[in-house]
Amino acid sequence: MTHAVSPAREAASPTLYGGAGTRRITVRDLALAKERGEKWPMLTAYDAMTASVFDEAGIPVMLVGDSMGNCHLGYETTVPVTMDEMTLLSAAVVRGTSRALIVGDLPFGSYQEGAVQALRSATRLVKEAGVGAVKLEGGERSLAQTELIVQSGIPVMSHLGLTPQSVNAMGYRVQGRSDEAAHQLLRDAKAAQDAGAFAVVLELVPAELAAEVTRSLHIPTVGIGAGSECDAQVLVWTDMMGLTGGKMPKFVKQYANLRSTMTDAAKAFAEDVVGGTFPQPEHAFH
């Protein structure tokens, strides 16, 4: 006896990465990928043009992260990022894509007051920017916020381990190394899952602990500096493309050197202008 395959399931197969499709990736697709044991990539994006490139490349999930504060807005940390900034750039990423699931970060101060504030902020990103999901930091401490947002019909991605919005309290260091911290991270992950989160980001977590969390959850884990056993991996795009200056974190692999490429191109342009070799007749209108 054969069984018909639902249109949604058929459209999601065979893979999330690079798969053909005429609709947006959904959180249901990510759940099915977990069932299949399929790993998938996620990249940050902050503007329509970059997002369109990643969409064309087949990246199934993009995060409009509050990392925009460091990467694009010139802040020293993610803490100053506002809802206005997040909404503006999230809308640009949505406009630049047609297939990827777009996840918008809830910035610091947009959900810490409680569940009602969190729902108001999440609703704004969905209504004004068009994102398909939101992300917030914390497990047990964000339980009420996660529950209300999910109950209201908005998918939530949780963020555990190093939570950059708490940098003033914890600094930039690996989380979960002590037994107590490891147990708390496991509790936080299960709390996020029980509250209805569709995925959990694990940042700067020992690989063995991240693997344990991944095995213990039925929702996907997304690693960043958390080893190879997570269900998915995410990097900040300016880091992995070599656009960010300075020393890179240990967990970053650079797949290009755009900073050098762009620097060389800018210098070549400047030299042509100064030397009078640009523009040429073919660049002018007659």
mmCIF file of C-alpha atoms in Angstrom:
data_model
loop_
_atom_site.group_PDB
_atom_site.id
_atom_site.type_symbol
_atom_site.label_atom_id
_atom_site.label_comp_id
_atom_site.label_asym_id
_atom_site.label_seq_id
_atom_site.Cartn_x
_atom_site.Cartn_y
_atom_site.Cartn_z
ATOM 1 C CA MET A 1 0.000 0.000 0.000
ATOM 2 C CA THR A 2 1.361 3.442 -0.934
ATOM 3 C CA HIS A 3 0.770 6.689 0.853
ATOM 4 C CA ALA A 4 0.434 10.072 -0.797
ATOM 5 C CA VAL A 5 3.086 12.614 0.109
ATOM 6 C CA SER A 6 1.685 15.923 1.282
ATOM 7 C CA PRO A 7 2.549 18.967 -0.878
ATOM 8 C CA ALA A 8 4.322 20.598 2.054
ATOM 9 C CA ARG A 9 6.496 17.559 2.716
ATOM 10 C CA GLU A 10 7.227 17.074 -0.983
ATOM 11 C CA ALA A 11 8.254 20.717 -1.393
ATOM 12 C CA ALA A 12 10.642 20.421 1.544
ATOM 13 C CA SER A 13 12.536 17.454 0.123
ATOM 14 C CA PRO A 14 15.130 16.326 -0.661
ATOM 15 C CA THR A 15 17.213 18.915 1.195
ATOM 16 C CA LEU A 16 16.935 22.333 2.767
ATOM 17 C CA TYR A 17 20.236 23.597 1.389
ATOM 18 C CA GLY A 18 20.043 24.467 -2.283
ATOM 19 C CA GLY A 19 16.748 22.668 -2.735
ATOM 20 C CA ALA A 20 14.346 23.876 -5.393
ATOM 21 C CA GLY A 21 11.160 25.481 -4.205
ATOM 22 C CA THR A 22 8.700 28.238 -4.860
ATOM 23 C CA ARG A 23 7.828 29.004 -1.255
ATOM 24 C CA ARG A 24 9.513 30.104 1.941
ATOM 25 C CA ILE A 25 11.270 27.591 4.154
ATOM 26 C CA THR A 26 9.238 27.095 7.340
ATOM 27 C CA VAL A 27 9.976 25.889 10.845
ATOM 28 C CA ARG A 28 8.179 22.670 9.877
ATOM 29 C CA ASP A 29 10.823 22.086 7.213
ATOM 30 C CA LEU A 30 13.523 22.436 9.876
ATOM 31 C CA ALA A 31 11.752 19.907 12.089
ATOM 32 C CA LEU A 32 11.617 17.437 9.184
ATOM 33 C CA ALA A 33 15.316 17.979 8.551
ATOM 34 C CA LYS A 34 16.019 17.046 12.184
ATOM 35 C CA GLU A 35 14.019 13.842 11.677
ATOM 36 C CA ARG A 36 16.072 13.028 8.575
ATOM 37 C CA GLY A 37 19.359 13.794 10.307
ATOM 38 C CA GLU A 38 20.057 16.509 7.743
ATOM 39 C CA LYS A 39 22.400 19.338 8.677
ATOM 40 C CA TRP A 40 21.773 22.840 7.345
ATOM 41 C CA PRO A 41 23.558 26.210 7.182
ATOM 42 C CA MET A 42 22.434 29.585 8.500
ATOM 43 C CA LEU A 43 24.079 32.940 7.801
ATOM 44 C CA THR A 44 23.433 36.408 9.121
ATOM 45 C CA ALA A 45 22.231 39.069 6.682
ATOM 46 C CA TYR A 46 21.535 42.758 7.186
ATOM 47 C CA ASP A 47 20.623 44.168 3.761
ATOM 48 C CA ALA A 48 18.660 43.214 0.662
ATOM 49 C CA MET A 49 21.593 42.815 -1.732
ATOM 50 C CA THR A 50 23.630 40.493 0.481
ATOM 51 C CA ALA A 51 20.513 38.519 1.381
ATOM 52 C CA SER A 52 19.667 38.061 -2.290
ATOM 53 C CA VAL A 53 23.117 36.538 -2.902
ATOM 54 C CA PHE A 54 22.697 34.084 -0.031
ATOM 55 C CA ASP A 55 19.174 33.240 -1.196
ATOM 56 C CA GLU A 56 20.511 32.514 -4.672
ATOM 57 C CA ALA A 57 23.220 30.346 -3.108
ATOM 58 C CA GLY A 58 20.514 28.248 -1.445
ATOM 59 C CA ILE A 59 21.057 29.235 2.197
ATOM 60 C CA PRO A 60 17.780 28.077 3.791
ATOM 61 C CA VAL A 61 17.772 30.242 6.937
ATOM 62 C CA MET A 62 19.067 33.775 7.464
ATOM 63 C CA LEU A 63 19.344 35.564 10.779
ATOM 64 C CA VAL A 64 18.993 39.323 10.915
ATOM 65 C CA GLY A 65 21.108 39.348 14.032
ATOM 66 C CA ASP A 66 21.707 42.123 16.485
ATOM 67 C CA SER A 67 25.317 41.498 15.426
ATOM 68 C CA MET A 68 24.437 44.254 12.961
ATOM 69 C CA GLY A 69 25.484 46.536 15.811
ATOM 70 C CA ASN A 70 29.117 45.430 15.504
ATOM 71 C CA CYS A 71 29.170 44.665 11.779
ATOM 72 C CA HIS A 72 27.261 47.537 10.210
ATOM 73 C CA LEU A 73 26.267 50.198 12.716
ATOM 74 C CA GLY A 74 29.633 50.852 14.363
ATOM 75 C CA TYR A 75 28.655 49.925 17.929
ATOM 76 C CA GLU A 76 31.168 48.192 20.194
ATOM 77 C CA THR A 77 28.582 45.609 21.290
ATOM 78 C CA THR A 78 25.085 44.480 20.314
ATOM 79 C CA VAL A 79 23.504 46.203 23.309
ATOM 80 C CA PRO A 80 22.724 49.601 21.665
ATOM 81 C CA VAL A 81 20.753 48.072 18.751
ATOM 82 C CA THR A 82 17.161 49.351 18.720
ATOM 83 C CA MET A 83 13.866 47.925 17.508
ATOM 84 C CA ASP A 84 13.724 50.632 14.848
ATOM 85 C CA GLU A 85 17.093 49.525 13.474
ATOM 86 C CA MET A 86 16.174 45.855 13.682
ATOM 87 C CA THR A 87 12.856 46.413 11.927
ATOM 88 C CA LEU A 88 14.396 48.506 9.140
ATOM 89 C CA LEU A 89 17.138 46.011 8.289
ATOM 90 C CA SER A 90 14.935 42.937 8.742
ATOM 91 C CA ALA A 91 12.484 44.348 6.208
ATOM 92 C CA ALA A 92 15.346 44.860 3.751
ATOM 93 C CA VAL A 93 16.467 41.243 4.111
ATOM 94 C CA VAL A 94 12.918 39.983 3.598
ATOM 95 C CA ARG A 95 12.589 42.081 0.440
ATOM 96 C CA GLY A 96 15.851 40.673 -0.894
ATOM 97 C CA THR A 97 14.818 37.028 -0.550
ATOM 98 C CA SER A 98 12.126 34.661 -1.763
ATOM 99 C CA ARG A 99 12.993 31.258 -0.300
ATOM 100 C CA ALA A 100 14.940 31.534 2.961
ATOM 101 C CA LEU A 101 13.287 31.589 6.365
ATOM 102 C CA ILE A 102 14.154 34.999 7.830
ATOM 103 C CA VAL A 103 14.657 35.138 11.599
ATOM 104 C CA GLY A 104 14.735 38.559 13.251
ATOM 105 C CA ASP A 105 16.566 39.158 16.537
ATOM 106 C CA LEU A 106 14.798 40.800 19.445
ATOM 107 C CA PRO A 107 17.412 43.356 20.585
ATOM 108 C CA PHE A 108 18.380 44.092 24.167
ATOM 109 C CA GLY A 109 15.634 45.924 26.028
ATOM 110 C CA SER A 110 12.850 44.763 23.711
ATOM 111 C CA TYR A 111 11.705 41.754 25.762
ATOM 112 C CA GLN A 112 13.368 41.829 29.197
ATOM 113 C CA GLU A 113 10.429 43.648 30.831
ATOM 114 C CA GLY A 114 8.192 40.628 30.380
ATOM 115 C CA ALA A 115 6.003 38.585 28.092
ATOM 116 C CA VAL A 116 3.739 41.394 26.911
ATOM 117 C CA GLN A 117 6.664 43.581 25.853
ATOM 118 C CA ALA A 118 8.243 40.589 24.121
ATOM 119 C CA LEU A 119 5.057 39.843 22.176
ATOM 120 C CA ARG A 120 4.733 43.492 21.172
ATOM 121 C CA SER A 121 8.308 43.513 19.843
ATOM 122 C CA ALA A 122 7.946 40.175 18.049
ATOM 123 C CA THR A 123 4.677 41.258 16.498
ATOM 124 C CA ARG A 124 6.316 44.393 15.145
ATOM 125 C CA LEU A 125 9.029 42.376 13.393
ATOM 126 C CA VAL A 126 6.409 40.105 11.843
ATOM 127 C CA LYS A 127 3.954 42.839 10.803
ATOM 128 C CA GLU A 128 6.348 45.625 9.774
ATOM 129 C CA ALA A 129 9.371 43.644 8.560
ATOM 130 C CA GLY A 130 7.742 40.410 7.419
ATOM 131 C CA VAL A 131 10.079 37.994 9.217
ATOM 132 C CA GLY A 132 9.031 34.367 9.586
ATOM 133 C CA ALA A 133 10.377 33.937 13.126
ATOM 134 C CA VAL A 134 12.121 35.798 15.938
ATOM 135 C CA LYS A 135 15.073 34.995 18.174
ATOM 136 C CA LEU A 136 15.626 35.888 21.812
ATOM 137 C CA GLU A 137 18.274 35.085 24.381
ATOM 138 C CA GLY A 138 17.788 32.956 27.467
ATOM 139 C CA GLY A 139 16.145 29.681 28.451
ATOM 140 C CA GLU A 140 14.415 29.547 31.808
ATOM 141 C CA ARG A 141 14.728 33.314 32.301
ATOM 142 C CA SER A 142 12.858 33.922 29.029
ATOM 143 C CA LEU A 143 10.300 31.172 29.527
ATOM 144 C CA ALA A 144 7.230 33.399 29.834
ATOM 145 C CA GLN A 145 8.270 35.490 26.837
ATOM 146 C CA THR A 146 8.833 32.444 24.636
ATOM 147 C CA GLU A 147 5.558 30.822 25.647
ATOM 148 C CA LEU A 148 3.418 33.878 24.933
ATOM 149 C CA ILE A 149 5.064 34.636 21.588
ATOM 150 C CA VAL A 150 4.680 31.017 20.444
ATOM 151 C CA GLN A 151 1.093 30.810 21.692
ATOM 152 C CA SER A 152 0.371 33.917 19.650
ATOM 153 C CA GLY A 153 1.490 32.176 16.459
ATOM 154 C CA ILE A 154 5.044 33.513 16.044
ATOM 155 C CA PRO A 155 7.865 30.924 15.866
ATOM 156 C CA VAL A 156 10.712 31.483 18.336
ATOM 157 C CA MET A 157 14.393 30.522 18.111
ATOM 158 C CA SER A 158 16.135 30.525 21.485
ATOM 159 C CA HIS A 159 19.780 31.515 22.083
ATOM 160 C CA LEU A 160 21.857 29.916 24.838
ATOM 161 C CA GLY A 161 25.485 29.742 25.922
ATOM 162 C CA LEU A 162 27.259 33.005 25.242
ATOM 163 C CA THR A 163 24.431 35.503 24.957
ATOM 164 C CA PRO A 164 26.019 38.706 23.583
ATOM 165 C CA GLN A 165 23.330 40.970 25.034
ATOM 166 C CA SER A 166 24.609 39.917 28.476
ATOM 167 C CA VAL A 167 28.228 40.767 27.649
ATOM 168 C CA ASN A 168 28.399 43.294 30.490
ATOM 169 C CA ALA A 169 27.609 40.500 32.958
ATOM 170 C CA MET A 170 29.407 37.474 31.501
ATOM 171 C CA GLY A 171 32.028 38.770 29.071
ATOM 172 C CA TYR A 172 33.082 36.939 25.911
ATOM 173 C CA ARG A 173 34.072 33.469 27.091
ATOM 174 C CA VAL A 174 33.102 29.841 26.620
ATOM 175 C CA GLN A 175 30.005 28.900 28.613
ATOM 176 C CA GLY A 176 29.044 25.631 30.318
ATOM 177 C CA ARG A 177 32.492 24.391 31.354
ATOM 178 C CA SER A 178 31.644 23.704 34.996
ATOM 179 C CA ASP A 179 29.257 20.904 35.958
ATOM 180 C CA GLU A 180 26.793 23.407 37.390
ATOM 181 C CA ALA A 181 26.894 25.567 34.253
ATOM 182 C CA ALA A 182 26.496 22.515 32.033
ATOM 183 C CA HIS A 183 23.455 21.336 33.967
ATOM 184 C CA GLN A 184 21.937 24.815 33.752
ATOM 185 C CA LEU A 185 22.463 24.963 29.996
ATOM 186 C CA LEU A 186 20.729 21.596 29.606
ATOM 187 C CA ARG A 187 17.838 22.843 31.736
ATOM 188 C CA ASP A 188 17.648 26.025 29.677
ATOM 189 C CA ALA A 189 17.592 24.085 26.413
ATOM 190 C CA LYS A 190 14.802 21.801 27.578
ATOM 191 C CA ALA A 191 12.884 24.772 28.990
ATOM 192 C CA ALA A 192 13.089 26.535 25.627
ATOM 193 C CA GLN A 193 11.871 23.397 23.867
ATOM 194 C CA ASP A 194 9.018 22.926 26.342
ATOM 195 C CA ALA A 195 8.033 26.577 25.880
ATOM 196 C CA GLY A 196 7.612 25.926 22.151
ATOM 197 C CA ALA A 197 10.893 27.145 20.628
ATOM 198 C CA PHE A 198 11.510 25.587 17.204
ATOM 199 C CA ALA A 199 15.330 25.699 17.483
ATOM 200 C CA VAL A 200 18.097 26.606 19.916
ATOM 201 C CA VAL A 201 21.303 28.482 19.101
ATOM 202 C CA LEU A 202 24.293 27.278 21.140
ATOM 203 C CA GLU A 203 27.109 29.836 21.163
ATOM 204 C CA LEU A 204 30.600 29.231 22.599
ATOM 205 C CA VAL A 205 29.648 25.942 24.243
ATOM 206 C CA PRO A 206 32.052 22.990 24.667
ATOM 207 C CA ALA A 207 31.562 20.524 21.811
ATOM 208 C CA GLU A 208 30.749 17.591 24.113
ATOM 209 C CA LEU A 209 28.052 19.575 25.907
ATOM 210 C CA ALA A 210 26.565 20.837 22.635
ATOM 211 C CA ALA A 211 26.432 17.246 21.371
ATOM 212 C CA GLU A 212 24.624 16.185 24.547
ATOM 213 C CA VAL A 213 22.105 19.000 24.178
ATOM 214 C CA THR A 214 21.557 18.088 20.518
ATOM 215 C CA ARG A 215 20.868 14.446 21.416
ATOM 216 C CA SER A 216 18.489 15.415 24.216
ATOM 217 C CA LEU A 217 16.262 17.714 22.134
ATOM 218 C CA HIS A 218 13.784 16.913 19.381
ATOM 219 C CA ILE A 219 14.188 20.451 17.977
ATOM 220 C CA PRO A 220 17.292 21.494 15.996
ATOM 221 C CA THR A 221 20.365 23.009 17.594
ATOM 222 C CA VAL A 222 22.316 25.684 15.735
ATOM 223 C CA GLY A 223 25.975 25.869 16.659
ATOM 224 C CA ILE A 224 28.380 28.787 16.602
ATOM 225 C CA GLY A 225 31.601 27.804 18.312
ATOM 226 C CA ALA A 226 29.816 24.692 19.610
ATOM 227 C CA GLY A 227 31.414 21.837 17.696
ATOM 228 C CA SER A 228 30.281 19.686 14.799
ATOM 229 C CA GLU A 229 27.451 17.690 16.354
ATOM 230 C CA CYS A 230 24.835 20.445 16.230
ATOM 231 C CA ASP A 231 22.056 20.058 13.681
ATOM 232 C CA ALA A 232 22.987 23.336 11.961
ATOM 233 C CA GLN A 233 25.788 25.882 11.911
ATOM 234 C CA VAL A 234 25.670 29.680 11.753
ATOM 235 C CA LEU A 235 28.339 32.304 11.164
ATOM 236 C CA VAL A 236 28.261 36.072 10.923
ATOM 237 C CA TRP A 237 28.616 36.655 7.202
ATOM 238 C CA THR A 238 31.213 39.424 7.452
ATOM 239 C CA ASP A 239 33.413 37.077 9.489
ATOM 240 C CA MET A 240 33.186 34.083 7.160
ATOM 241 C CA MET A 241 33.678 36.271 4.071
ATOM 242 C CA GLY A 242 36.796 37.940 5.511
ATOM 243 C CA LEU A 243 35.285 41.418 5.567
ATOM 244 C CA THR A 244 35.624 41.947 9.309
ATOM 245 C CA GLY A 245 38.950 43.441 10.338
ATOM 246 C CA GLY A 246 41.146 42.300 13.196
ATOM 247 C CA LYS A 247 41.616 38.904 14.820
ATOM 248 C CA MET A 248 38.860 36.374 14.217
ATOM 249 C CA PRO A 249 37.386 34.104 16.899
ATOM 250 C CA LYS A 250 38.708 30.530 16.929
ATOM 251 C CA PHE A 251 35.431 29.100 15.624
ATOM 252 C CA VAL A 252 35.359 31.231 12.445
ATOM 253 C CA LYS A 253 36.438 29.749 9.127
ATOM 254 C CA GLN A 254 37.057 32.373 6.447
ATOM 255 C CA TYR A 255 35.850 31.332 3.008
ATOM 256 C CA ALA A 256 36.952 34.523 1.229
ATOM 257 C CA ASN A 257 38.979 37.690 1.821
ATOM 258 C CA LEU A 258 36.560 40.423 0.789
ATOM 259 C CA ARG A 259 38.342 43.072 2.849
ATOM 260 C CA SER A 260 41.491 42.659 0.762
ATOM 261 C CA THR A 261 39.518 42.455 -2.487
ATOM 262 C CA MET A 262 37.535 45.599 -1.723
ATOM 263 C CA THR A 263 40.609 47.480 -0.512
ATOM 264 C CA ASP A 264 42.473 46.663 -3.729
ATOM 265 C CA ALA A 265 39.496 47.693 -5.854
ATOM 266 C CA ALA A 266 39.083 50.999 -4.006
ATOM 267 C CA LYS A 267 42.792 51.772 -4.406
ATOM 268 C CA ALA A 268 42.697 50.917 -8.112
ATOM 269 C CA PHE A 269 39.699 53.207 -8.623
ATOM 270 C CA ALA A 270 41.374 56.043 -6.719
ATOM 271 C CA GLU A 271 44.599 55.679 -8.695
ATOM 272 C CA ASP A 272 42.700 55.730 -12.002
ATOM 273 C CA VAL A 273 40.881 58.917 -10.989
ATOM 274 C CA VAL A 274 44.032 60.649 -9.730
ATOM 275 C CA GLY A 275 45.981 59.546 -12.789
ATOM 276 C CA GLY A 276 43.274 60.651 -15.196
ATOM 277 C CA THR A 277 42.709 57.171 -16.686
ATOM 278 C CA PHE A 278 39.108 56.976 -15.516
ATOM 279 C CA PRO A 279 36.680 57.662 -16.990
ATOM 280 C CA GLN A 280 37.598 56.722 -20.552
ATOM 281 C CA PRO A 281 35.544 57.694 -23.621
ATOM 282 C CA GLU A 282 33.611 54.421 -23.392
ATOM 283 C CA HIS A 283 32.386 55.473 -19.935
ATOM 284 C CA ALA A 284 30.985 58.789 -21.177
ATOM 285 C CA PHE A 285 27.796 59.712 -23.041
ATOM 286 C CA HIS A 286 28.032 61.347 -26.460
#
